[in-house]
Tab-separated table of C-alpha atoms in Angstrom:
chain	number	residue	atom	x	y	z
F	1	MET	CA	35.120	-5.819	-1.283
F	2	ARG	CA	32.905	-2.739	-1.309
F	3	ASN	CA	31.112	-1.137	-4.221
F	4	LEU	CA	28.612	1.731	-3.806
F	5	GLY	CA	28.308	0.859	-0.095
F	6	TRP	CA	27.534	-2.860	-0.457
F	7	THR	CA	29.828	-5.695	0.549
F	8	LEU	CA	29.970	-8.613	-1.878
F	9	HIS	CA	28.300	-11.638	-0.276
F	10	GLY	CA	30.601	-14.649	-0.458
F	11	ASN	CA	31.586	-15.291	-4.059
F	12	GLY	CA	28.657	-13.199	-5.283
F	13	LYS	CA	27.061	-16.188	-6.980
F	14	THR	CA	25.430	-18.362	-4.330
F	15	VAL	CA	23.717	-18.102	-0.941
F	16	GLU	CA	24.681	-20.950	1.360
F	17	ALA	CA	22.015	-22.973	3.195
F	18	GLY	CA	20.821	-21.084	6.287
F	19	ALA	CA	22.503	-17.845	5.176
F	20	VAL	CA	20.919	-14.630	3.900
F	21	VAL	CA	22.244	-11.723	1.871
F	22	ALA	CA	22.037	-8.813	4.327
F	23	PRO	CA	20.720	-5.344	3.369
F	24	ASP	CA	24.279	-3.972	3.179
F	25	GLU	CA	25.479	-6.880	1.010
F	26	ARG	CA	24.883	-7.816	-2.615
F	27	LEU	CA	25.428	-10.635	-5.061
F	28	SER	CA	27.145	-10.088	-8.419
F	29	TRP	CA	25.549	-7.290	-10.419
F	30	PRO	CA	23.919	-9.571	-13.030
F	31	ARG	CA	22.256	-11.552	-10.221
F	32	THR	CA	21.357	-8.374	-8.334
F	33	ILE	CA	19.748	-6.915	-11.467
F	34	GLY	CA	17.808	-10.144	-11.988
F	35	ILE	CA	16.466	-10.063	-8.426
F	36	GLY	CA	15.653	-6.367	-8.877
F	37	MET	CA	13.543	-7.295	-11.906
F	38	GLN	CA	11.677	-9.808	-9.732
F	39	HIS	CA	10.865	-6.982	-7.321
F	40	VAL	CA	9.511	-4.938	-10.242
F	41	VAL	CA	7.245	-7.823	-11.234
F	42	ALA	CA	6.119	-8.312	-7.626
F	43	MET	CA	5.051	-4.688	-7.149
F	44	PHE	CA	3.739	-4.142	-10.658
F	45	GLY	CA	0.193	-5.439	-10.448
F	46	ALA	CA	-0.741	-3.761	-7.176
F	47	THR	CA	1.067	-0.486	-7.855
F	48	LEU	CA	-0.620	-0.021	-11.234
F	49	LEU	CA	-4.030	-1.306	-10.185
F	50	VAL	CA	-4.553	1.602	-7.780
F	51	PRO	CA	-4.323	4.379	-10.429
F	52	THR	CA	-6.285	2.186	-12.829
F	53	ILE	CA	-9.158	2.145	-10.315
F	54	THR	CA	-8.908	5.769	-9.165
F	55	GLY	CA	-8.236	7.356	-12.561
F	56	PHE	CA	-4.877	8.809	-11.537
F	57	PRO	CA	-2.141	8.884	-14.230
F	58	VAL	CA	-0.453	5.466	-14.268
F	59	SER	CA	2.921	6.734	-15.482
F	60	THR	CA	3.000	9.436	-12.805
F	61	THR	CA	2.175	6.915	-10.098
F	62	LEU	CA	4.949	4.628	-11.354
F	63	LEU	CA	7.420	7.531	-11.423
F	64	PHE	CA	6.723	8.556	-7.835
F	65	SER	CA	6.762	4.992	-6.577
F	66	GLY	CA	10.309	4.743	-7.940
F	67	ILE	CA	11.324	8.137	-6.543
F	68	GLY	CA	9.656	7.256	-3.216
F	69	THR	CA	11.626	4.016	-3.020
F	70	VAL	CA	14.873	5.914	-3.565
F	71	LEU	CA	13.898	8.333	-0.781
F	72	PHE	CA	13.059	5.432	1.531
F	73	LEU	CA	16.400	3.719	0.943
F	74	ILE	CA	18.290	6.962	1.594
F	75	ILE	CA	16.364	8.039	4.705
F	76	THR	CA	16.510	4.571	6.309
F	77	ARG	CA	20.255	4.548	5.492
F	78	GLY	CA	19.977	1.308	3.553
F	79	ARG	CA	18.953	-0.676	6.632
F	80	VAL	CA	15.384	-1.555	5.564
F	81	PRO	CA	14.939	-3.146	2.119
F	82	SER	CA	11.550	-2.069	0.791
F	83	TYR	CA	9.703	-0.951	-2.320
F	84	LEU	CA	7.154	1.860	-1.927
F	85	GLY	CA	4.190	1.019	-4.133
F	86	SER	CA	0.642	2.400	-4.339
F	87	SER	CA	-1.366	2.017	-1.134
F	88	PHE	CA	-4.773	0.348	-1.457
F	89	ALA	CA	-5.852	2.174	1.700
F	90	PHE	CA	-6.397	5.299	-0.428
F	91	LEU	CA	-8.975	3.573	-2.629
F	92	ALA	CA	-11.876	4.096	-0.228
F	93	PRO	CA	-11.469	7.845	0.384
F	94	LEU	CA	-10.630	8.499	-3.267
F	95	GLY	CA	-13.649	6.509	-4.381
F	96	ALA	CA	-15.865	8.424	-1.947
F	97	THR	CA	-14.615	11.824	-3.137
F	98	GLN	CA	-14.558	11.418	-6.925
F	99	ALA	CA	-17.153	14.153	-7.306
F	100	ASN	CA	-14.704	16.633	-5.768
F	101	GLY	CA	-12.237	16.135	-8.620
F	102	PRO	CA	-8.638	14.886	-8.870
F	103	ALA	CA	-7.040	18.101	-7.626
F	104	ALA	CA	-8.876	17.929	-4.288
F	105	GLN	CA	-8.044	14.232	-4.029
F	106	LEU	CA	-4.360	14.936	-4.598
F	107	GLY	CA	-4.504	17.604	-1.891
F	108	ALA	CA	-5.851	14.982	0.501
F	109	VAL	CA	-3.075	12.528	-0.462
F	110	LEU	CA	-0.512	15.276	0.158
F	111	CYS	CA	-1.957	16.057	3.589
F	112	VAL	CA	-1.920	12.373	4.561
F	113	GLY	CA	1.769	12.307	3.621
F	114	VAL	CA	2.544	15.368	5.738
F	115	VAL	CA	0.766	13.920	8.774
F	116	LEU	CA	2.519	10.559	8.328
F	117	ALA	CA	5.922	12.250	8.146
F	118	ALA	CA	5.091	14.260	11.275
F	119	ILE	CA	4.168	11.056	13.122
F	120	GLY	CA	7.487	9.625	11.989
F	121	VAL	CA	9.335	12.563	13.551
F	122	VAL	CA	7.473	12.025	16.837
F	123	VAL	CA	8.248	8.290	16.791
F	124	LYS	CA	11.911	8.987	16.028
F	125	ILE	CA	12.134	11.341	19.011
F	126	ALA	CA	9.913	9.564	21.547
F	127	GLY	CA	10.227	5.954	20.389
F	128	ARG	CA	7.584	3.426	19.371
F	129	ARG	CA	5.852	3.570	22.752
F	130	VAL	CA	3.996	6.712	21.645
F	131	LEU	CA	2.369	4.701	18.849
F	132	ASP	CA	1.350	1.894	21.190
F	133	ALA	CA	-0.267	4.388	23.565
F	134	ALA	CA	-2.139	6.429	20.955
F	135	MET	CA	-3.195	3.582	18.661
F	136	PRO	CA	-3.599	0.260	20.476
F	137	PRO	CA	-4.362	-2.792	18.306
F	138	VAL	CA	-8.109	-2.633	18.977
F	139	VAL	CA	-8.186	0.855	17.410
F	140	THR	CA	-5.774	0.171	14.551
F	141	GLY	CA	-7.537	-3.045	13.575
F	142	ALA	CA	-10.967	-1.403	13.555
F	143	VAL	CA	-9.864	1.423	11.254
F	144	VAL	CA	-8.223	-0.999	8.814
F	145	VAL	CA	-11.333	-3.222	8.749
F	146	LEU	CA	-13.739	-0.372	8.058
F	147	ILE	CA	-11.507	1.090	5.331
F	148	GLY	CA	-11.426	-2.243	3.528
F	149	LEU	CA	-15.083	-3.154	3.882
F	150	ASN	CA	-16.347	0.354	3.114
F	151	LEU	CA	-15.167	-0.388	-0.442
F	152	ALA	CA	-17.378	-3.464	-0.885
F	153	PRO	CA	-20.127	-1.699	-2.936
F	154	ALA	CA	-17.552	-0.348	-5.390
F	155	ALA	CA	-16.198	-3.864	-5.995
F	156	THR	CA	-19.616	-5.411	-6.535
F	157	THR	CA	-20.696	-2.570	-8.866
F	158	SER	CA	-17.653	-3.148	-11.090
F	159	PHE	CA	-18.261	-6.908	-10.953
F	160	GLU	CA	-21.886	-6.490	-12.046
F	161	ALA	CA	-20.862	-4.310	-15.009
F	162	GLN	CA	-19.159	-7.272	-16.760
F	163	PRO	CA	-19.958	-10.362	-14.665
F	164	LEU	CA	-18.444	-12.988	-16.990
F	165	ILE	CA	-15.128	-11.151	-17.353
F	166	ALA	CA	-15.107	-10.477	-13.594
F	167	ALA	CA	-15.754	-14.142	-12.821
F	168	VAL	CA	-12.926	-15.293	-15.104
F	169	THR	CA	-10.586	-12.797	-13.413
F	170	LEU	CA	-11.626	-13.900	-9.932
F	171	VAL	CA	-11.231	-17.620	-10.707
F	172	ALA	CA	-7.803	-16.995	-12.246
F	173	ILE	CA	-6.694	-15.123	-9.121
F	174	LEU	CA	-7.948	-17.868	-6.813
F	175	LEU	CA	-6.314	-20.662	-8.851
F	176	ALA	CA	-2.978	-18.858	-9.215
F	177	THR	CA	-2.875	-18.092	-5.496
F	178	ALA	CA	-3.930	-21.598	-4.436
F	179	VAL	CA	-1.812	-23.755	-6.742
F	180	GLY	CA	0.839	-21.429	-8.171
F	181	PRO	CA	4.345	-22.435	-7.038
F	182	GLY	CA	6.602	-19.980	-5.179
F	183	LEU	CA	6.725	-16.490	-6.626
F	184	LEU	CA	4.009	-17.365	-9.155
F	185	GLY	CA	1.538	-17.861	-6.324
F	186	ARG	CA	2.474	-14.512	-4.829
F	187	LEU	CA	1.666	-12.816	-8.135
F	188	GLY	CA	-1.865	-14.240	-8.207
F	189	ILE	CA	-3.600	-10.872	-8.522
F	190	LEU	CA	-1.329	-9.736	-11.371
F	191	LEU	CA	-1.812	-13.039	-13.192
F	192	GLY	CA	-5.571	-12.871	-12.681
F	193	VAL	CA	-5.714	-9.367	-14.130
F	194	VAL	CA	-3.676	-10.458	-17.160
F	195	VAL	CA	-5.938	-13.499	-17.738
F	196	GLY	CA	-9.050	-11.328	-17.332
F	197	TRP	CA	-7.673	-8.717	-19.751
F	198	VAL	CA	-6.869	-11.316	-22.390
F	199	PHE	CA	-10.344	-12.832	-22.028
F	200	ALA	CA	-11.912	-9.368	-22.329
F	201	ALA	CA	-9.841	-8.609	-25.427
F	202	VAL	CA	-10.902	-11.867	-27.096
F	203	THR	CA	-14.598	-11.389	-26.260
F	204	GLY	CA	-14.761	-7.682	-27.157
F	205	GLY	CA	-14.997	-6.506	-23.557
F	206	ILE	CA	-12.500	-3.643	-23.860
F	207	ALA	CA	-13.989	-0.251	-24.721
F	208	GLN	CA	-12.987	0.917	-28.200
F	209	PRO	CA	-12.072	4.478	-27.091
F	210	ARG	CA	-9.483	2.981	-24.721
F	211	LEU	CA	-8.011	0.897	-27.540
F	212	ASP	CA	-7.898	3.989	-29.759
F	213	ALA	CA	-6.065	5.899	-27.015
F	214	LEU	CA	-3.570	3.041	-26.735
F	215	SER	CA	-2.939	3.103	-30.472
F	216	ALA	CA	-2.412	6.884	-30.475
F	217	ALA	CA	-0.090	7.011	-27.427
F	218	SER	CA	3.605	7.703	-27.942
F	219	TRP	CA	6.253	5.216	-26.896
F	220	ILE	CA	8.329	7.893	-25.135
F	221	GLY	CA	7.080	11.013	-23.369
F	222	LEU	CA	6.737	12.807	-20.056
F	223	PRO	CA	4.350	11.569	-17.353
F	224	GLU	CA	1.188	13.608	-16.823
F	225	PHE	CA	1.679	15.968	-13.870
F	226	ARG	CA	-1.253	17.449	-11.937
F	227	GLY	CA	-1.376	19.952	-9.085
F	228	PRO	CA	-3.365	19.631	-5.840
F	229	SER	CA	-6.064	21.769	-4.304
F	230	PHE	CA	-7.269	21.587	-0.727
F	231	GLU	CA	-10.832	20.910	0.452
F	232	LEU	CA	-11.311	20.207	4.146
F	233	SER	CA	-14.084	17.658	3.649
F	234	VAL	CA	-11.925	15.585	1.278
F	235	ILE	CA	-8.905	15.810	3.587
F	236	LEU	CA	-10.927	14.634	6.604
F	237	VAL	CA	-12.196	11.622	4.672
F	238	ALA	CA	-8.625	10.645	3.714
F	239	LEU	CA	-6.839	11.243	7.043
F	240	PRO	CA	-7.788	7.853	8.595
F	241	VAL	CA	-5.540	6.269	5.953
F	242	VAL	CA	-2.621	7.488	8.092
F	243	ILE	CA	-3.419	4.759	10.611
F	244	VAL	CA	-3.179	2.085	7.931
F	245	LEU	CA	0.117	3.463	6.631
F	246	VAL	CA	1.575	3.528	10.148
F	247	ALA	CA	0.541	-0.095	10.696
F	248	GLU	CA	1.959	-1.177	7.324
F	249	ASN	CA	5.290	0.591	7.754
F	250	VAL	CA	5.883	-0.572	11.320
F	251	GLY	CA	4.789	-4.078	10.362
F	252	HIS	CA	7.224	-4.086	7.434
F	253	VAL	CA	10.110	-3.004	9.649
F	254	LYS	CA	9.284	-5.755	12.150
F	255	ALA	CA	9.030	-8.360	9.370
F	256	VAL	CA	12.411	-7.423	7.907
F	257	ALA	CA	13.948	-7.458	11.392
F	258	ALA	CA	12.608	-10.967	12.000
F	259	MET	CA	13.886	-12.259	8.645
F	260	THR	CA	17.357	-10.708	8.892
F	261	GLY	CA	17.859	-11.210	12.625
F	262	LYS	CA	18.589	-7.511	13.187
F	263	ASN	CA	16.939	-5.114	15.666
F	264	LEU	CA	15.410	-2.316	13.587
F	265	ASP	CA	13.138	-0.643	16.174
F	266	ASP	CA	15.252	2.522	16.007
F	267	VAL	CA	14.544	2.915	12.288
F	268	ALA	CA	10.716	2.733	12.492
F	269	GLY	CA	10.502	6.531	12.717
F	270	ASP	CA	12.730	6.919	9.663
F	271	ALA	CA	10.497	4.538	7.695
F	272	LEU	CA	7.410	6.592	8.548
F	273	ILE	CA	9.164	9.847	7.634
F	274	ALA	CA	10.310	8.380	4.314
F	275	ASP	CA	6.876	7.057	3.339
F	276	GLY	CA	5.309	10.337	4.454
F	277	LEU	CA	7.632	12.361	2.222
F	278	ALA	CA	7.098	9.974	-0.692
F	279	THR	CA	3.311	10.275	-0.358
F	280	THR	CA	3.594	14.056	-0.057
F	281	LEU	CA	5.615	14.275	-3.278
F	282	ALA	CA	3.169	12.019	-5.088
F	283	GLY	CA	0.194	14.112	-3.976
F	284	ALA	CA	1.950	17.301	-5.036
F	285	ALA	CA	2.377	16.171	-8.640
F	286	GLY	CA	-0.340	13.649	-9.533
F	287	GLY	CA	0.782	10.270	-8.193
F	288	SER	CA	-0.880	7.805	-5.823
F	289	GLY	CA	-0.024	7.632	-2.120
F	290	THR	CA	2.628	5.050	-1.256
F	291	THR	CA	3.328	2.373	1.319
F	292	THR	CA	5.834	-0.399	1.989
F	293	TYR	CA	4.981	-3.517	-0.017
F	294	ALA	CA	4.366	-6.951	1.465
F	295	GLU	CA	4.542	-8.363	-2.078
F	296	ASN	CA	8.280	-7.707	-2.106
F	297	ILE	CA	8.760	-9.398	1.250
F	298	GLY	CA	7.689	-12.564	-0.565
F	299	VAL	CA	10.502	-12.120	-3.099
F	300	MET	CA	13.023	-11.660	-0.290
F	301	ALA	CA	11.746	-14.715	1.561
F	302	ALA	CA	11.947	-16.822	-1.615
F	303	THR	CA	15.449	-15.673	-2.616
F	304	ARG	CA	16.911	-15.031	0.883
F	305	VAL	CA	18.341	-11.837	-0.626
F	306	TYR	CA	17.603	-8.711	1.430
F	307	SER	CA	20.110	-6.524	-0.393
F	308	THR	CA	18.982	-2.926	-0.848
F	309	ALA	CA	20.967	-2.907	-4.114
F	310	ALA	CA	18.136	-4.926	-5.710
F	311	TYR	CA	15.660	-2.247	-4.631
F	312	TRP	CA	17.734	0.466	-6.269
F	313	VAL	CA	17.490	-1.573	-9.485
F	314	ALA	CA	13.702	-1.878	-9.061
F	315	ALA	CA	13.313	1.852	-8.342
F	316	PHE	CA	15.263	2.965	-11.409
F	317	THR	CA	13.398	0.456	-13.594
F	318	ALA	CA	10.076	1.960	-12.472
F	319	ILE	CA	11.329	5.477	-13.169
F	320	VAL	CA	12.405	4.523	-16.708
F	321	LEU	CA	9.059	2.822	-17.461
F	322	ALA	CA	7.221	5.947	-16.273
F	323	PHE	CA	8.434	7.799	-19.358
F	324	SER	CA	6.374	5.645	-21.748
F	325	PRO	CA	2.842	7.010	-22.372
F	326	LYS	CA	2.132	3.846	-24.389
F	327	PHE	CA	2.606	1.816	-21.227
F	328	GLY	CA	0.209	4.029	-19.260
F	329	ALA	CA	-2.415	3.815	-22.018
F	330	LEU	CA	-2.123	0.018	-21.993
F	331	ILE	CA	-2.952	-0.075	-18.284
F	332	PHE	CA	-6.047	2.074	-18.864
F	333	THR	CA	-7.456	-0.514	-21.252
F	334	VAL	CA	-8.213	-2.758	-18.251
F	335	PRO	CA	-12.043	-3.063	-18.280
F	336	ASP	CA	-14.497	-2.732	-15.377
F	337	GLY	CA	-15.055	-6.482	-15.136
F	338	VAL	CA	-11.363	-7.171	-14.543
F	339	ILE	CA	-11.247	-4.460	-11.902
F	340	GLY	CA	-14.372	-5.901	-10.281
F	341	GLY	CA	-12.922	-9.409	-10.115
F	342	ALA	CA	-9.634	-8.169	-8.652
F	343	THR	CA	-11.110	-5.708	-6.157
F	344	LEU	CA	-13.556	-8.286	-4.829
F	345	VAL	CA	-10.452	-9.972	-3.410
F	346	LEU	CA	-8.338	-6.905	-2.678
F	347	TYR	CA	-10.878	-4.970	-0.665
F	348	GLY	CA	-11.634	-8.035	1.421
F	349	LEU	CA	-7.916	-8.507	2.058
F	350	ILE	CA	-7.657	-4.966	3.418
F	351	GLY	CA	-10.482	-5.679	5.856
F	352	LEU	CA	-8.962	-8.992	6.916
F	353	LEU	CA	-5.651	-7.260	7.581
F	354	GLY	CA	-7.448	-5.446	10.395
F	355	VAL	CA	-8.783	-8.750	11.732
F	356	ARG	CA	-5.233	-10.080	11.671
F	357	ILE	CA	-4.075	-7.100	13.745
F	358	TRP	CA	-6.703	-8.059	16.340
F	359	THR	CA	-5.786	-11.746	16.390
F	360	ASP	CA	-2.021	-11.136	16.523
F	361	ALA	CA	-2.513	-8.789	19.479
F	362	LYS	CA	-5.078	-11.139	21.097
F	363	VAL	CA	-7.640	-8.332	21.459
F	364	ASP	CA	-10.298	-9.380	23.992
F	365	PHE	CA	-13.764	-8.967	22.495
F	366	ALA	CA	-15.328	-10.361	25.647
F	367	ASP	CA	-14.503	-6.929	27.055
F	368	PRO	CA	-17.698	-4.877	26.556
F	369	VAL	CA	-15.706	-1.686	25.917
F	370	ASN	CA	-13.872	-3.257	22.975
F	371	LEU	CA	-17.022	-4.919	21.712
F	372	ILE	CA	-19.432	-1.976	21.789
F	373	VAL	CA	-17.135	0.827	20.593
F	374	VAL	CA	-15.726	-1.247	17.739
F	375	ALA	CA	-19.200	-2.458	16.731
F	376	ALA	CA	-20.581	1.068	16.449
F	377	ALA	CA	-17.553	2.348	14.534
F	378	LEU	CA	-17.593	-0.555	12.075
F	379	VAL	CA	-21.281	-0.201	11.216
F	380	ALA	CA	-20.819	3.547	10.688
F	381	GLY	CA	-17.905	2.862	8.344
F	382	ILE	CA	-19.245	-0.133	6.456
F	383	GLY	CA	-22.734	1.377	6.146
F	384	ASP	CA	-21.095	4.600	4.893
F	385	LEU	CA	-22.855	6.843	7.405
F	386	THR	CA	-22.833	10.275	5.757
F	387	LEU	CA	-23.580	13.416	7.769
F	388	SER	CA	-22.817	17.088	7.297
F	389	VAL	CA	-21.122	19.352	9.813
F	390	GLY	CA	-21.858	22.843	8.587
F	391	SER	CA	-20.784	22.890	4.947
F	392	ILE	CA	-18.552	19.833	5.328
F	393	GLU	CA	-19.961	16.435	4.368
F	394	LEU	CA	-18.225	13.439	5.941
F	395	GLY	CA	-18.699	9.800	4.975
F	396	GLY	CA	-18.487	6.482	6.758
F	397	ILE	CA	-14.710	6.194	6.863
F	398	ALA	CA	-14.370	9.542	8.601
F	399	TRP	CA	-17.180	8.934	11.119
F	400	GLY	CA	-16.150	5.352	11.842
F	401	SER	CA	-12.513	6.303	12.370
F	402	LEU	CA	-13.449	9.316	14.468
F	403	GLY	CA	-15.738	7.127	16.565
F	404	ILE	CA	-13.052	4.584	17.395
F	405	LEU	CA	-10.187	7.080	17.784
F	406	VAL	CA	-12.135	9.403	20.087
F	407	GLY	CA	-14.720	7.037	21.540
F	408	TYR	CA	-12.417	4.202	22.587
F	409	PRO	CA	-10.079	6.160	24.915
F	410	ILE	CA	-13.025	8.018	26.488
F	411	VAL	CA	-15.170	4.916	27.114
F	412	SER	CA	-12.114	2.918	28.222
F	413	ALA	CA	-11.127	5.609	30.729
F	414	LEU	CA	-14.696	5.804	32.074
F	415	ALA	CA	-14.830	2.018	32.475
F	416	LYS	CA	-11.518	1.952	34.340
F	417	SER	CA	-12.570	4.841	36.573
F	418	THR	CA	-15.835	3.098	37.451
F	419	ALA	CA	-14.046	-0.171	38.154
F	420	ASN	CA	-11.557	1.592	40.441
F	421	ARG	CA	-14.346	3.261	42.414
F	422	ARG	CA	-16.107	-0.065	42.858
F	423	THR	CA	-12.882	-1.649	44.034
């Protein structure tokens, strides 16, 4: 039986032991809608935390995450179940360029999306080998580490602003993640933010102007749209995020392939194109840049349901919620202390994702080329080395990424050439 392109799995009510609901299958619609709601809950905390931190409109971000997910499902032809939520990789460049204003930041997000889509076209034509050649794990891991750890001062500053509220948030996140069963444990950050917000509300830690804005907001209304502008210095700071998005998208495709037992290498290019277009659209109208969400992989692993029908439900739910200004105003009541407690964990997780890339690929740091080039790039990024080239000022993320992307292939080639001559 087929309905809207999905085959009904079994009787539509149960998943037998050892079986999975494939991307092109679905359970009964009530069950599919229920699982779709779980995907909404899974992506909610992370997707909304990014605009809360950066000051982007929450409703607009939610709208374009839903639209981006629809685009992703269409472009990947329903073969890769995924939700496109806000990417934390954008936090560092957006935090470093706040003085340039939201329009310039949106222009940078848009440009990152265009470059990512272009890389997707190249991968679709040439295959994944072009990625492996241009961005080996030692390079990819280094860029991800420096993007995450470059954010450390921002997290500690927010933590110091309301230390008690931040501590309560952090402890709640750690406890929920450590002892929370199943899906509850995977929602540790969302639960921690909720606990921190409630504690702040009880102790008077929420700014009164934010509460007044919440009270005045309408229940139904249009999201706030903004247009981009383009400043080269801001764009150059944001472009290294492309590397993170490539790693996340390809990693997501590989994870889904492993869980469903299907070879999806031929769709990696489509995934990059889809996320690139979604990020481009978001940057063009005021939303946050997007990426495939590991949070939703947890829901699929727990339910053994990989049906893309559930993601259509999640996408349309996000789009509907985006048309409630009251909801966006509620998110903006989250105080600095809660953000500090959450980002203390989140920013570290971004950095450790890079370390995981190294360990999974067994990168050899006994090799002096790997050791020295990565060391220099990381210190430049984490120390936020800021230098001007003409009228363009570039920060640590740009210099660190440039150092590893340009320095590694040059030093590696010189080392190999010298070794060959000696041989």
